[in-house]
């Protein structure tokens, strides 16, 4: 099996495994939590994204890892991790906490999307061996980060969805009268 195919297979299976785990164990718990507590749990996971700076460490990644990919991924993760930590540190100041929750989720999701774009542009699967010790990040860690960003956005918008459903139900009841 070619390194490109193996990397792509690992990536897809990383998403499948995390979606199965998330759907069975994490999502039911997050949905049952108060919005503040759920977002705090998600921020805690993302606070470890400072680890992405390791993409810049010679010897941890290979010298042939495209620098354009490594630098962008490292600093995007670092920014997201700092914003998540700031959100956790400001939990007692709710308006600031919620602003930072929005910020780390927007920055984090944009970072992941742009990382996928850069990975495609530099043909990262062909250079996957250059990820060295960090091979597990795109295969194991990135899928759960992407999934939790989507969950965070859903949970932030959920009260609006509930209001829309109530308004739609009331409108339907009124029209049936």
PDB file of C-alpha atoms in Angstrom:
ATOM      1  CA  UNK A   1       0.000   0.000   0.000  1.00  0.00           C
ATOM      2  CA  UNK A   2       1.423   3.410  -0.934  1.00  0.00           C
ATOM      3  CA  UNK A   3       2.185   5.982   1.778  1.00  0.00           C
ATOM      4  CA  UNK A   4      -0.408   8.332   0.251  1.00  0.00           C
ATOM      5  CA  UNK A   5      -3.160   5.734   0.365  1.00  0.00           C
ATOM      6  CA  UNK A   6      -2.182   4.631   3.859  1.00  0.00           C
ATOM      7  CA  UNK A   7      -2.263   8.238   5.141  1.00  0.00           C
ATOM      8  CA  UNK A   8      -5.663   8.904   3.551  1.00  0.00           C
ATOM      9  CA  UNK A   9      -7.048   5.629   4.915  1.00  0.00           C
ATOM     10  CA  UNK A  10      -5.764   6.495   8.381  1.00  0.00           C
ATOM     11  CA  UNK A  11      -7.338   9.940   8.160  1.00  0.00           C
ATOM     12  CA  UNK A  12     -10.757   8.617   7.137  1.00  0.00           C
ATOM     13  CA  UNK A  13     -10.662   5.884   9.775  1.00  0.00           C
ATOM     14  CA  UNK A  14      -9.661   8.487  12.371  1.00  0.00           C
ATOM     15  CA  UNK A  15     -12.888  10.353  11.647  1.00  0.00           C
ATOM     16  CA  UNK A  16     -14.952   7.156  11.649  1.00  0.00           C
ATOM     17  CA  UNK A  17     -13.543   5.982  14.989  1.00  0.00           C
ATOM     18  CA  UNK A  18     -13.994   9.398  16.630  1.00  0.00           C
ATOM     19  CA  UNK A  19     -17.527   9.797  15.278  1.00  0.00           C
ATOM     20  CA  UNK A  20     -18.440   6.397  16.719  1.00  0.00           C
ATOM     21  CA  UNK A  21     -16.866   7.229  20.086  1.00  0.00           C
ATOM     22  CA  UNK A  22     -18.202  10.794  20.141  1.00  0.00           C
ATOM     23  CA  UNK A  23     -21.721   9.750  19.162  1.00  0.00           C
ATOM     24  CA  UNK A  24     -21.868   7.006  21.769  1.00  0.00           C
ATOM     25  CA  UNK A  25     -20.136   8.559  24.767  1.00  0.00           C
ATOM     26  CA  UNK A  26     -19.381  12.266  24.400  1.00  0.00           C
ATOM     27  CA  UNK A  27     -22.301  13.795  22.488  1.00  0.00           C
ATOM     28  CA  UNK A  28     -25.066  12.502  24.805  1.00  0.00           C
ATOM     29  CA  UNK A  29     -23.169  13.920  27.789  1.00  0.00           C
ATOM     30  CA  UNK A  30     -22.474  17.298  26.141  1.00  0.00           C
ATOM     31  CA  UNK A  31     -26.113  17.693  25.071  1.00  0.00           C
ATOM     32  CA  UNK A  32     -27.321  17.027  28.599  1.00  0.00           C
ATOM     33  CA  UNK A  33     -24.957  19.575  30.156  1.00  0.00           C
ATOM     34  CA  UNK A  34     -25.629  23.252  30.708  1.00  0.00           C
ATOM     35  CA  UNK A  35     -24.254  25.236  27.719  1.00  0.00           C
ATOM     36  CA  UNK A  36     -21.544  26.849  29.873  1.00  0.00           C
ATOM     37  CA  UNK A  37     -20.307  23.485  31.176  1.00  0.00           C
ATOM     38  CA  UNK A  38     -20.346  21.877  27.730  1.00  0.00           C
ATOM     39  CA  UNK A  39     -18.325  24.722  26.222  1.00  0.00           C
ATOM     40  CA  UNK A  40     -15.889  24.598  29.125  1.00  0.00           C
ATOM     41  CA  UNK A  41     -15.313  20.884  28.476  1.00  0.00           C
ATOM     42  CA  UNK A  42     -14.688  21.548  24.779  1.00  0.00           C
ATOM     43  CA  UNK A  43     -12.348  24.451  25.619  1.00  0.00           C
ATOM     44  CA  UNK A  44     -10.384  22.160  27.927  1.00  0.00           C
ATOM     45  CA  UNK A  45      -9.711  19.732  25.076  1.00  0.00           C
ATOM     46  CA  UNK A  46      -8.688  22.559  22.729  1.00  0.00           C
ATOM     47  CA  UNK A  47      -6.414  24.154  25.324  1.00  0.00           C
ATOM     48  CA  UNK A  48      -3.885  21.427  24.488  1.00  0.00           C
ATOM     49  CA  UNK A  49      -3.495  22.719  20.933  1.00  0.00           C
ATOM     50  CA  UNK A  50      -0.321  24.522  21.959  1.00  0.00           C
ATOM     51  CA  UNK A  51       1.234  21.136  21.154  1.00  0.00           C
ATOM     52  CA  UNK A  52       0.948  22.019  17.450  1.00  0.00           C
ATOM     53  CA  UNK A  53       4.059  24.164  17.878  1.00  0.00           C
ATOM     54  CA  UNK A  54       5.970  20.875  17.746  1.00  0.00           C
ATOM     55  CA  UNK A  55       5.553  21.056  13.945  1.00  0.00           C
ATOM     56  CA  UNK A  56       8.379  23.606  14.134  1.00  0.00           C
ATOM     57  CA  UNK A  57      10.825  21.390  16.068  1.00  0.00           C
ATOM     58  CA  UNK A  58      13.633  19.936  13.967  1.00  0.00           C
ATOM     59  CA  UNK A  59      14.052  16.273  14.759  1.00  0.00           C
ATOM     60  CA  UNK A  60      10.409  15.885  15.740  1.00  0.00           C
ATOM     61  CA  UNK A  61       9.338  16.363  12.139  1.00  0.00           C
ATOM     62  CA  UNK A  62      11.469  15.602   9.099  1.00  0.00           C
ATOM     63  CA  UNK A  63      13.440  18.280   7.294  1.00  0.00           C
ATOM     64  CA  UNK A  64      11.428  17.682   4.129  1.00  0.00           C
ATOM     65  CA  UNK A  65       8.059  18.488   5.735  1.00  0.00           C
ATOM     66  CA  UNK A  66       6.834  21.477   3.706  1.00  0.00           C
ATOM     67  CA  UNK A  67       7.524  24.577   5.814  1.00  0.00           C
ATOM     68  CA  UNK A  68       4.414  26.349   4.507  1.00  0.00           C
ATOM     69  CA  UNK A  69       2.250  23.599   5.964  1.00  0.00           C
ATOM     70  CA  UNK A  70       4.183  23.196   9.219  1.00  0.00           C
ATOM     71  CA  UNK A  71       4.329  26.894  10.146  1.00  0.00           C
ATOM     72  CA  UNK A  72       0.685  27.596   9.415  1.00  0.00           C
ATOM     73  CA  UNK A  73      -0.485  24.497  11.288  1.00  0.00           C
ATOM     74  CA  UNK A  74       1.767  25.274  14.261  1.00  0.00           C
ATOM     75  CA  UNK A  75       0.731  28.888  14.722  1.00  0.00           C
ATOM     76  CA  UNK A  76      -2.964  28.248  14.035  1.00  0.00           C
ATOM     77  CA  UNK A  77      -2.990  25.563  16.721  1.00  0.00           C
ATOM     78  CA  UNK A  78      -1.049  27.794  19.105  1.00  0.00           C
ATOM     79  CA  UNK A  79      -3.503  30.684  18.660  1.00  0.00           C
ATOM     80  CA  UNK A  80      -6.485  28.378  19.150  1.00  0.00           C
ATOM     81  CA  UNK A  81      -4.960  26.800  22.249  1.00  0.00           C
ATOM     82  CA  UNK A  82      -4.233  30.202  23.801  1.00  0.00           C
ATOM     83  CA  UNK A  83      -7.786  31.402  23.114  1.00  0.00           C
ATOM     84  CA  UNK A  84      -9.189  28.215  24.659  1.00  0.00           C
ATOM     85  CA  UNK A  85      -7.004  28.710  27.750  1.00  0.00           C
ATOM     86  CA  UNK A  86      -8.117  32.330  28.012  1.00  0.00           C
ATOM     87  CA  UNK A  87     -11.727  31.190  27.818  1.00  0.00           C
ATOM     88  CA  UNK A  88     -11.117  28.794  30.705  1.00  0.00           C
ATOM     89  CA  UNK A  89      -9.328  31.483  32.724  1.00  0.00           C
ATOM     90  CA  UNK A  90     -12.216  33.924  32.270  1.00  0.00           C
ATOM     91  CA  UNK A  91     -14.995  31.498  33.148  1.00  0.00           C
ATOM     92  CA  UNK A  92     -16.157  33.772  35.975  1.00  0.00           C
ATOM     93  CA  UNK A  93     -16.580  36.706  33.595  1.00  0.00           C
ATOM     94  CA  UNK A  94     -19.323  35.213  31.445  1.00  0.00           C
ATOM     95  CA  UNK A  95     -19.452  37.780  28.591  1.00  0.00           C
ATOM     96  CA  UNK A  96     -15.685  37.510  28.128  1.00  0.00           C
ATOM     97  CA  UNK A  97     -15.826  33.708  28.422  1.00  0.00           C
ATOM     98  CA  UNK A  98     -18.474  33.479  25.696  1.00  0.00           C
ATOM     99  CA  UNK A  99     -16.555  35.855  23.423  1.00  0.00           C
ATOM    100  CA  UNK A 100     -13.445  33.731  23.788  1.00  0.00           C
ATOM    101  CA  UNK A 101     -15.435  30.525  23.201  1.00  0.00           C
ATOM    102  CA  UNK A 102     -16.666  31.951  19.909  1.00  0.00           C
ATOM    103  CA  UNK A 103     -13.147  33.173  19.057  1.00  0.00           C
ATOM    104  CA  UNK A 104     -11.332  29.902  19.716  1.00  0.00           C
ATOM    105  CA  UNK A 105     -13.950  27.918  17.813  1.00  0.00           C
ATOM    106  CA  UNK A 106     -13.910  30.229  14.785  1.00  0.00           C
ATOM    107  CA  UNK A 107     -10.100  30.496  14.729  1.00  0.00           C
ATOM    108  CA  UNK A 108      -9.726  26.770  15.400  1.00  0.00           C
ATOM    109  CA  UNK A 109     -12.132  25.674  12.667  1.00  0.00           C
ATOM    110  CA  UNK A 110     -10.628  28.100  10.147  1.00  0.00           C
ATOM    111  CA  UNK A 111      -7.190  26.782  11.112  1.00  0.00           C
ATOM    112  CA  UNK A 112      -8.242  23.174  10.482  1.00  0.00           C
ATOM    113  CA  UNK A 113      -9.875  24.012   7.154  1.00  0.00           C
ATOM    114  CA  UNK A 114      -6.829  25.959   5.997  1.00  0.00           C
ATOM    115  CA  UNK A 115      -4.560  23.152   7.217  1.00  0.00           C
ATOM    116  CA  UNK A 116      -6.492  20.740   4.994  1.00  0.00           C
ATOM    117  CA  UNK A 117      -6.148  23.196   2.112  1.00  0.00           C
ATOM    118  CA  UNK A 118      -2.388  23.555   2.674  1.00  0.00           C
ATOM    119  CA  UNK A 119      -1.987  19.798   3.130  1.00  0.00           C
ATOM    120  CA  UNK A 120      -3.667  19.251  -0.227  1.00  0.00           C
ATOM    121  CA  UNK A 121      -1.628  22.000  -1.897  1.00  0.00           C
ATOM    122  CA  UNK A 122       1.692  20.486  -0.747  1.00  0.00           C
ATOM    123  CA  UNK A 123       0.517  16.879  -1.209  1.00  0.00           C
ATOM    124  CA  UNK A 124       1.041  16.063   2.471  1.00  0.00           C
ATOM    125  CA  UNK A 125       0.073  12.394   2.022  1.00  0.00           C
ATOM    126  CA  UNK A 126       3.169  11.969  -0.170  1.00  0.00           C
ATOM    127  CA  UNK A 127       5.281  13.517   2.618  1.00  0.00           C
ATOM    128  CA  UNK A 128       3.474  11.853   5.524  1.00  0.00           C
ATOM    129  CA  UNK A 129       6.642  10.129   6.716  1.00  0.00           C
ATOM    130  CA  UNK A 130       8.102  13.597   7.318  1.00  0.00           C
ATOM    131  CA  UNK A 131       5.518  14.142  10.055  1.00  0.00           C
ATOM    132  CA  UNK A 132       7.656  11.837  12.174  1.00  0.00           C
ATOM    133  CA  UNK A 133       6.430  11.670  15.747  1.00  0.00           C
ATOM    134  CA  UNK A 134       3.571  14.020  14.888  1.00  0.00           C
ATOM    135  CA  UNK A 135       1.950  11.605  12.416  1.00  0.00           C
ATOM    136  CA  UNK A 136      -0.724  10.932  15.039  1.00  0.00           C
ATOM    137  CA  UNK A 137      -1.855  14.569  15.129  1.00  0.00           C
ATOM    138  CA  UNK A 138      -3.668  14.633  11.770  1.00  0.00           C
ATOM    139  CA  UNK A 139      -4.803  11.027  12.133  1.00  0.00           C
ATOM    140  CA  UNK A 140      -6.026  10.921  15.742  1.00  0.00           C
ATOM    141  CA  UNK A 141      -6.164  14.444  17.171  1.00  0.00           C
ATOM    142  CA  UNK A 142      -7.440  16.553  14.251  1.00  0.00           C
ATOM    143  CA  UNK A 143     -10.629  14.517  13.734  1.00  0.00           C
ATOM    144  CA  UNK A 144     -11.744  14.978  17.346  1.00  0.00           C
ATOM    145  CA  UNK A 145     -10.874  18.680  17.161  1.00  0.00           C
ATOM    146  CA  UNK A 146     -12.986  19.156  14.038  1.00  0.00           C
ATOM    147  CA  UNK A 147     -15.868  17.156  15.494  1.00  0.00           C
ATOM    148  CA  UNK A 148     -15.834  19.139  18.733  1.00  0.00           C
ATOM    149  CA  UNK A 149     -15.758  22.458  16.862  1.00  0.00           C
ATOM    150  CA  UNK A 150     -18.893  21.419  14.979  1.00  0.00           C
ATOM    151  CA  UNK A 151     -20.475  20.306  18.260  1.00  0.00           C
ATOM    152  CA  UNK A 152     -19.534  23.619  19.909  1.00  0.00           C
ATOM    153  CA  UNK A 153     -21.149  25.620  17.106  1.00  0.00           C
ATOM    154  CA  UNK A 154     -24.266  23.484  17.280  1.00  0.00           C
ATOM    155  CA  UNK A 155     -24.492  23.893  21.051  1.00  0.00           C
ATOM    156  CA  UNK A 156     -24.051  27.665  20.739  1.00  0.00           C
ATOM    157  CA  UNK A 157     -26.857  27.838  18.195  1.00  0.00           C
ATOM    158  CA  UNK A 158     -29.107  25.244  19.864  1.00  0.00           C
ATOM    159  CA  UNK A 159     -31.171  27.767  21.884  1.00  0.00           C
ATOM    160  CA  UNK A 160     -31.997  29.550  18.624  1.00  0.00           C
ATOM    161  CA  UNK A 161     -32.998  26.274  16.990  1.00  0.00           C
ATOM    162  CA  UNK A 162     -35.269  25.494  19.943  1.00  0.00           C
ATOM    163  CA  UNK A 163     -36.920  28.929  19.708  1.00  0.00           C
ATOM    164  CA  UNK A 164     -37.467  28.496  15.977  1.00  0.00           C
ATOM    165  CA  UNK A 165     -39.087  25.093  16.556  1.00  0.00           C
ATOM    166  CA  UNK A 166     -41.376  26.528  19.229  1.00  0.00           C
ATOM    167  CA  UNK A 167     -42.361  29.441  16.972  1.00  0.00           C
ATOM    168  CA  UNK A 168     -43.034  27.036  14.091  1.00  0.00           C
ATOM    169  CA  UNK A 169     -45.159  24.776  16.334  1.00  0.00           C
ATOM    170  CA  UNK A 170     -47.149  27.708  17.691  1.00  0.00           C
ATOM    171  CA  UNK A 171     -47.685  29.052  14.170  1.00  0.00           C
ATOM    172  CA  UNK A 172     -48.917  25.669  13.024  1.00  0.00           C
ATOM    173  CA  UNK A 173     -51.300  25.417  16.027  1.00  0.00           C
ATOM    174  CA  UNK A 174     -52.682  28.882  15.284  1.00  0.00           C
ATOM    175  CA  UNK A 175     -53.239  28.071  11.629  1.00  0.00           C
ATOM    176  CA  UNK A 176     -55.088  24.866  12.595  1.00  0.00           C
ATOM    177  CA  UNK A 177     -57.607  26.839  14.681  1.00  0.00           C
TER     178      UNK A 177
END
